[in-house]
Coordinates of C-alpha atoms and ligand atoms in Angstrom, one line a residue:
M1 CA 21.9 -0.7 7.4
R2 CA 25.3 -2.7 6.0
D3 CA 27.6 -1.8 8.8
K4 CA 27.3 -4.4 11.3
S5 CA 28.7 -1.9 14.2
K6 CA 25.5 0.3 13.9
K7 CA 23.7 0.8 17.0
I8 CA 20.3 -0.7 16.6
F9 CA 17.4 -0.5 19.0
V10 CA 14.9 -3.5 19.0
A11 CA 11.9 -2.2 21.0
G12 CA 9.5 -4.9 22.4
H13 CA 12.8 -7.2 22.2
K14 CA 11.2 -9.5 24.9
G15 CA 8.2 -10.4 22.4
L16 CA 7.6 -12.7 19.6
V17 CA 8.7 -10.8 17.0
G18 CA 11.3 -8.6 18.9
S19 CA 12.9 -11.6 20.1
A20 CA 13.2 -13.2 17.0
I21 CA 14.7 -9.8 15.1
V22 CA 17.6 -9.8 18.1
K23 CA 18.3 -13.3 17.3
V24 CA 18.2 -12.7 13.1
C25 CA 20.3 -9.6 13.5
K26 CA 23.0 -11.3 16.0
D27 CA 22.9 -14.6 13.6
N28 CA 23.7 -11.6 10.9
G29 CA 26.7 -10.4 12.5
Y30 CA 25.2 -7.5 14.0
S31 CA 26.7 -6.7 17.4
N32 CA 25.6 -3.5 18.9
I33 CA 22.0 -4.5 19.5
L34 CA 20.5 -2.0 22.2
T35 CA 17.2 -3.1 24.1
R36 CA 15.7 -2.4 27.5
T37 CA 13.1 -4.2 29.5
R38 CA 10.0 -2.5 30.3
E39 CA 11.0 -2.2 33.9
E40 CA 13.8 -0.3 32.3
L41 CA 12.1 2.3 29.7
N42 CA 8.3 2.7 29.3
L43 CA 7.8 3.3 26.1
T44 CA 4.2 4.7 26.7
N45 CA 6.0 7.5 28.7
A46 CA 7.4 10.3 26.4
S47 CA 10.0 12.2 28.3
A48 CA 11.8 8.4 29.3
V49 CA 11.8 7.7 25.7
E50 CA 12.9 11.1 24.2
E51 CA 15.5 10.7 27.1
F52 CA 16.7 7.6 26.4
F53 CA 17.0 8.2 22.5
K54 CA 18.7 11.5 23.7
K55 CA 21.3 9.7 25.3
E56 CA 21.6 6.7 23.2
R57 CA 21.0 7.8 19.5
P58 CA 20.5 4.5 18.2
Q59 CA 20.7 4.6 14.0
Y60 CA 18.3 2.0 13.1
V61 CA 14.9 1.4 15.1
F62 CA 12.8 -1.5 14.8
I63 CA 9.1 -0.9 16.6
A64 CA 8.4 -4.4 17.5
A65 CA 7.0 -3.1 20.6
A66 CA 3.1 -3.4 20.7
K67 CA -0.1 -4.1 23.1
V68 CA -0.9 -7.3 21.2
G69 CA -3.5 -9.9 21.7
G70 CA -6.3 -12.5 20.4
I71 CA -9.5 -11.8 19.3
H72 CA -11.3 -11.6 23.1
A73 CA -8.1 -9.4 24.4
N74 CA -8.9 -7.2 21.5
S75 CA -12.4 -7.0 21.7
T76 CA -12.5 -7.0 25.5
Y77 CA -9.9 -3.7 25.9
P78 CA -9.9 -1.6 23.4
V79 CA -9.1 2.0 25.5
Q80 CA -5.3 -0.1 26.0
F81 CA -4.9 -1.4 22.3
L82 CA -5.5 2.2 21.2
L83 CA -4.1 4.3 23.7
D84 CA -0.8 2.2 24.6
N85 CA -0.2 1.7 20.8
L86 CA -0.6 5.3 20.1
K87 CA 1.4 6.2 22.5
I88 CA 4.4 3.6 21.8
E89 CA 4.6 4.6 18.1
C90 CA 4.2 8.1 18.6
N91 CA 6.8 8.1 21.1
L92 CA 9.1 6.1 19.2
I93 CA 8.7 7.6 15.7
E94 CA 9.1 11.2 17.0
S95 CA 12.1 10.4 19.2
S96 CA 13.4 8.7 15.9
A97 CA 13.0 11.3 13.9
K98 CA 14.3 13.9 16.2
Y99 CA 17.3 12.1 17.4
E100 CA 18.2 11.6 13.5
A101 CA 17.8 8.0 13.6
E102 CA 19.1 6.6 9.8
K103 CA 16.1 4.5 9.7
V104 CA 12.9 3.2 11.0
L105 CA 11.0 0.3 10.8
F106 CA 7.5 0.2 12.0
L107 CA 5.3 -3.3 12.7
G108 CA 1.6 -3.4 12.2
S109 CA -0.7 -6.2 11.4
S110 CA -2.9 -7.6 8.5
C111 CA -6.1 -6.3 10.9
I112 CA -5.3 -2.8 9.4
Y113 CA -7.3 -4.4 6.0
P114 CA -11.1 -3.9 6.0
R115 CA -13.0 -6.8 7.2
L116 CA -14.3 -7.5 3.5
A117 CA -11.6 -6.8 1.5
P118 CA -11.0 -8.6 -1.8
Q119 CA -8.4 -11.5 -1.3
P120 CA -5.2 -11.9 -1.3
L121 CA -5.0 -8.4 0.6
K122 CA -3.0 -6.3 -1.7
E123 CA -1.4 -3.0 0.1
E124 CA -3.6 -1.2 -1.8
Y125 CA -6.7 -1.6 -0.4
L126 CA -5.8 -0.5 3.2
L127 CA -8.9 2.2 3.8
T128 CA -11.2 0.9 1.4
G129 CA -13.6 -0.1 3.7
L130 CA -15.0 -0.9 7.4
L131 CA -12.7 -2.7 9.7
E132 CA -13.2 -5.7 11.5
P133 CA -15.0 -4.3 14.8
T134 CA -13.2 -7.2 17.0
N135 CA -10.3 -5.3 16.4
E136 CA -10.7 -2.2 15.3
A137 CA -8.9 -0.4 18.1
Y138 CA -5.7 -2.1 17.5
A139 CA -6.3 -1.6 13.6
I140 CA -7.0 1.9 13.9
S141 CA -3.8 2.4 16.4
K142 CA -1.3 0.6 13.7
I143 CA -3.0 3.0 10.6
A144 CA -1.8 5.7 12.7
G145 CA 1.4 4.4 12.7
I146 CA 2.0 3.7 9.0
K147 CA 0.6 7.1 8.6
L148 CA 2.9 8.7 10.9
C149 CA 6.1 7.4 9.4
R150 CA 4.7 8.1 5.7
A151 CA 4.2 11.8 7.0
Y152 CA 7.7 11.9 7.9
Y153 CA 9.0 10.5 4.8
R154 CA 6.9 13.0 3.1
Q155 CA 7.5 16.1 4.9
Y156 CA 11.1 16.0 6.0
G157 CA 12.5 13.2 4.0
K158 CA 13.0 10.5 6.7
N159 CA 13.9 6.8 5.7
F160 CA 10.6 5.4 8.0
I161 CA 8.7 2.4 6.7
S162 CA 6.4 -0.2 7.7
V163 CA 5.7 -3.6 7.5
M164 CA 2.1 -5.8 8.0
P165 CA 2.7 -9.4 9.0
C166 CA 0.1 -12.0 8.4
N167 CA -0.7 -14.0 12.3
L168 CA 2.6 -14.7 13.2
Y169 CA 3.9 -17.6 15.9
G170 CA 7.0 -19.1 17.2
P171 CA 9.1 -18.6 20.2
N172 CA 8.2 -16.3 22.9
D173 CA 4.6 -16.0 22.0
N174 CA 2.0 -15.7 24.8
Y175 CA 0.3 -18.5 26.1
H176 CA -2.4 -17.3 28.0
P177 CA -5.6 -19.4 27.6
T178 CA -7.7 -16.5 26.9
E179 CA -6.2 -13.1 25.7
S180 CA -3.2 -15.1 23.4
H181 CA -4.0 -15.7 19.4
V182 CA -5.6 -19.0 18.7
L183 CA -1.9 -20.9 18.0
P184 CA -0.8 -20.8 21.3
A185 CA -3.9 -20.5 22.9
L186 CA -4.7 -24.1 21.1
I187 CA -1.2 -25.3 22.2
R188 CA -2.0 -24.4 25.4
R189 CA -5.4 -26.3 25.5
F190 CA -4.1 -29.3 23.7
H191 CA -1.5 -29.9 26.1
F192 CA -3.0 -29.6 29.0
A193 CA -6.0 -31.9 27.5
K194 CA -3.4 -34.5 27.0
L195 CA -1.9 -34.6 30.3
N196 CA -5.2 -34.5 31.8
N197 CA -6.7 -37.2 29.7
D198 CA -9.5 -34.8 28.6
K199 CA -11.9 -36.4 26.3
E200 CA -12.8 -33.1 24.3
V201 CA -11.2 -29.5 23.6
V202 CA -13.1 -26.7 22.8
V203 CA -12.4 -24.5 20.2
W204 CA -14.0 -20.9 19.4
G205 CA -16.0 -20.1 16.8
T206 CA -16.9 -22.1 13.8
G207 CA -13.1 -23.3 12.4
K208 CA -14.3 -21.7 9.4
P209 CA -12.5 -18.4 9.1
L210 CA -9.4 -18.7 6.9
R211 CA -5.9 -17.2 8.3
E212 CA -2.5 -16.9 7.1
F213 CA 0.5 -17.9 9.8
L214 CA 4.0 -17.0 9.5
Y215 CA 6.9 -18.6 12.0
S216 CA 8.3 -15.4 13.8
L217 CA 11.9 -16.3 12.3
D218 CA 10.6 -16.2 8.9
C219 CA 9.2 -12.6 9.9
A220 CA 12.0 -11.5 11.3
E221 CA 14.0 -11.9 8.2
A222 CA 12.1 -10.0 6.3
C223 CA 12.3 -7.4 8.3
L224 CA 16.1 -7.3 8.3
F225 CA 15.9 -7.7 4.9
L226 CA 13.9 -4.5 4.2
M227 CA 15.9 -3.0 6.6
E228 CA 19.3 -3.7 4.8
N229 CA 17.9 -3.3 1.3
C230 CA 15.0 -1.4 0.7
D231 CA 14.0 2.8 1.8
A232 CA 11.3 4.6 1.8
S233 CA 10.9 5.7 -1.9
E234 CA 10.8 2.2 -2.8
I235 CA 8.5 1.0 -0.4
G236 CA 5.6 3.1 -0.5
E237 CA 3.4 3.5 2.7
F238 CA 4.2 -0.1 3.8
I239 CA 4.6 -4.0 2.5
N240 CA 2.9 -7.1 3.6
I241 CA 4.9 -9.7 5.0
G242 CA 3.4 -13.5 4.7
S243 CA 3.9 -16.9 3.9
G244 CA 1.0 -17.0 1.3
R245 CA -0.6 -20.1 2.6
E246 CA -4.0 -19.6 4.3
Y247 CA -6.0 -22.7 6.4
P248 CA -9.3 -22.9 7.4
I249 CA -9.1 -22.7 11.9
A250 CA -10.4 -26.1 11.6
S251 CA -7.5 -27.6 9.7
L252 CA -5.3 -25.7 12.0
V253 CA -6.8 -27.4 15.1
E254 CA -5.9 -30.7 13.4
Y255 CA -2.1 -29.4 12.8
V256 CA -1.6 -28.6 16.4
K257 CA -4.0 -31.7 17.9
K258 CA -1.0 -33.8 15.7
T259 CA 1.9 -31.9 17.0
V260 CA 1.1 -32.0 20.6
G261 CA -0.3 -35.6 20.2
Y262 CA -3.9 -35.1 21.7
Q263 CA -6.0 -38.3 21.1
G264 CA -9.8 -37.0 21.9
N265 CA -12.7 -35.3 20.6
I266 CA -12.7 -31.5 19.3
V267 CA -15.6 -29.3 20.1
F268 CA -16.3 -25.7 18.0
D269 CA -18.1 -22.9 20.5
H270 CA -20.4 -20.9 18.2
T271 CA -20.8 -18.5 20.9
K272 CA -17.5 -17.1 20.5
P273 CA -16.8 -14.9 17.6
D274 CA -15.0 -15.7 14.3
G275 CA -13.6 -12.5 13.6
T276 CA -12.6 -11.5 10.2
P277 CA -13.9 -14.3 7.6
R278 CA -10.7 -14.3 5.6
K279 CA -7.3 -13.0 5.9
V280 CA -4.5 -14.0 3.4
M281 CA -2.1 -11.7 2.2
D282 CA -0.8 -10.9 -1.3
I283 CA 3.3 -11.4 -0.8
S284 CA 3.9 -10.8 -4.7
R285 CA 5.5 -7.1 -3.8
I286 CA 8.1 -8.7 -0.9
T287 CA 8.9 -11.5 -2.9
A288 CA 9.3 -9.8 -5.8
L289 CA 12.3 -7.8 -4.1
G290 CA 13.8 -11.4 -3.0
W291 CA 12.9 -12.4 0.2
R292 CA 10.8 -16.0 0.8
P293 CA 9.6 -17.4 3.9
K294 CA 12.0 -20.7 5.0
F295 CA 9.4 -22.3 7.7
S296 CA 6.6 -24.6 7.0
L297 CA 3.6 -24.3 9.2
E298 CA 4.4 -28.4 10.5
D299 CA 8.1 -27.2 11.4
G300 CA 6.9 -23.9 12.6
L301 CA 4.6 -25.6 15.1
A302 CA 7.1 -28.5 16.2
L303 CA 9.1 -25.8 17.1
A304 CA 6.5 -23.3 18.9
Y305 CA 5.4 -26.6 20.9
E306 CA 9.1 -27.2 21.7
D307 CA 9.2 -23.2 23.0
F308 CA 6.0 -23.9 25.3
L309 CA 7.6 -27.1 26.9
K310 CA 10.7 -25.4 28.0
K311 CA 8.1 -22.2 29.2
M312 CA 5.8 -25.1 31.2
Ligands
GFB401 O1 -5.7 -15.5 16.5 P1 -6.7 -14.8 16.7 O2 -7.1 -14.5 17.9 O3 -6.6 -13.8 15.8 O4 -8.0 -15.9 16.5 P2 -7.6 -13.0 14.6 C1 -8.3 -16.1 15.1 C2 -9.2 -17.3 14.7 O5 -9.2 -18.5 15.7 C3 -11.0 -16.8 15.2 C4 -10.3 -18.7 16.3 O6 -11.5 -17.0 14.3 C5 -10.9 -17.6 16.5 O7 -12.6 -17.2 16.5 N1 -10.1 -19.1 17.6 C6 -10.5 -21.1 17.8 C7 -9.1 -19.0 18.5 N2 -9.7 -21.1 19.4 C8 -9.5 -19.9 19.5 C9 -8.9 -19.6 21.0 O8 -9.0 -20.7 21.7 N3 -8.2 -18.3 21.2 C10 -8.1 -17.2 19.9 N4 -7.4 -16.1 20.2 N5 -8.7 -17.6 18.4 C11 -5.9 -10.7 15.6 C12 -6.6 -9.8 16.2 O9 -7.3 -11.5 15.1 O10 -5.0 -11.0 14.9 C13 -5.3 -8.9 16.5 O11 -7.8 -9.5 17.0 C14 -4.2 -9.0 15.3 O12 -5.9 -7.5 16.1 C15 -3.8 -10.6 15.4 O13 -4.3 -8.3 14.3 C16 -2.8 -10.8 14.0 O14 -6.6 -13.3 13.3 O15 -9.1 -13.1 14.5

């Protein structure tokens, strides 16, 4: 994808990763970027997606559109996480093939790995054990997307690749109080606790699970790097994207508390689920190809809090 005038479709451009991909593409001189809001194009509607591809014929497709959410949303709405995501990815991947997109990049998530896989998570651990029950539906949908991309490569030689990022955060995140991921949820909770002079903030679970976090622009840079430089023949089934640094949730809580400037106490609610005990990616394959993350957690958190304040 070195020709900067090629037509690029970013599906999910309003979300955390999609908006970062649009920014990184523009910053790198790509001028022909196609986007559609949910109102303009319902990605779960097969005929609408097909019509769109028939008319626009994008040459490069980033699939960053998905139904996403944190641990609570994932375990509460398994039907929507499975159905919506399967429809979105099947429609986009099938139409990309039919209307001859030159390359597709499909985004998954580190929750595709078995709950108790050895750590750090290597790409070859896919489907070697049982999934984490709180996000099984989402993981199954993402595994299906990876397999569909790979099937198109094996059967028809299509240059369709997949990437598995760790937990992401950054501008345009979802700050819903109960349905978001841990980092935006904590930013919101600490912010309002500070404003209300609350004596304590409740954090879900034990604080012991380990998670790896990557700033969304770093993930977007990795996606563009792979789109520009690495084909399906080289990447294999998929490739991990992460920072390689893991934090116990209890430490993350301290970072967010400091960033927001909250002075009160923290209480862990042990009735809420912890989810997977540990999830840290092995990023040796992508770093060997030449990509490196740029943002530290401290810098990324400060930028994420700035974004939250703008949206309030
Ligand atoms: O971000 P999160 O929902 O993602 O939760 P997962 C991470 C950890 O933070 C869990 C704890 O151990 C939670 O119990 N946590 C503490 C909280 N307080 C909160 C809070 O207020 N909100 C949230 N959400 N968590 C998701 C999957 O799992 O990871 C998705 O459900 C996706 O499928 C995503 O793969 C990347 O890492 O547990």
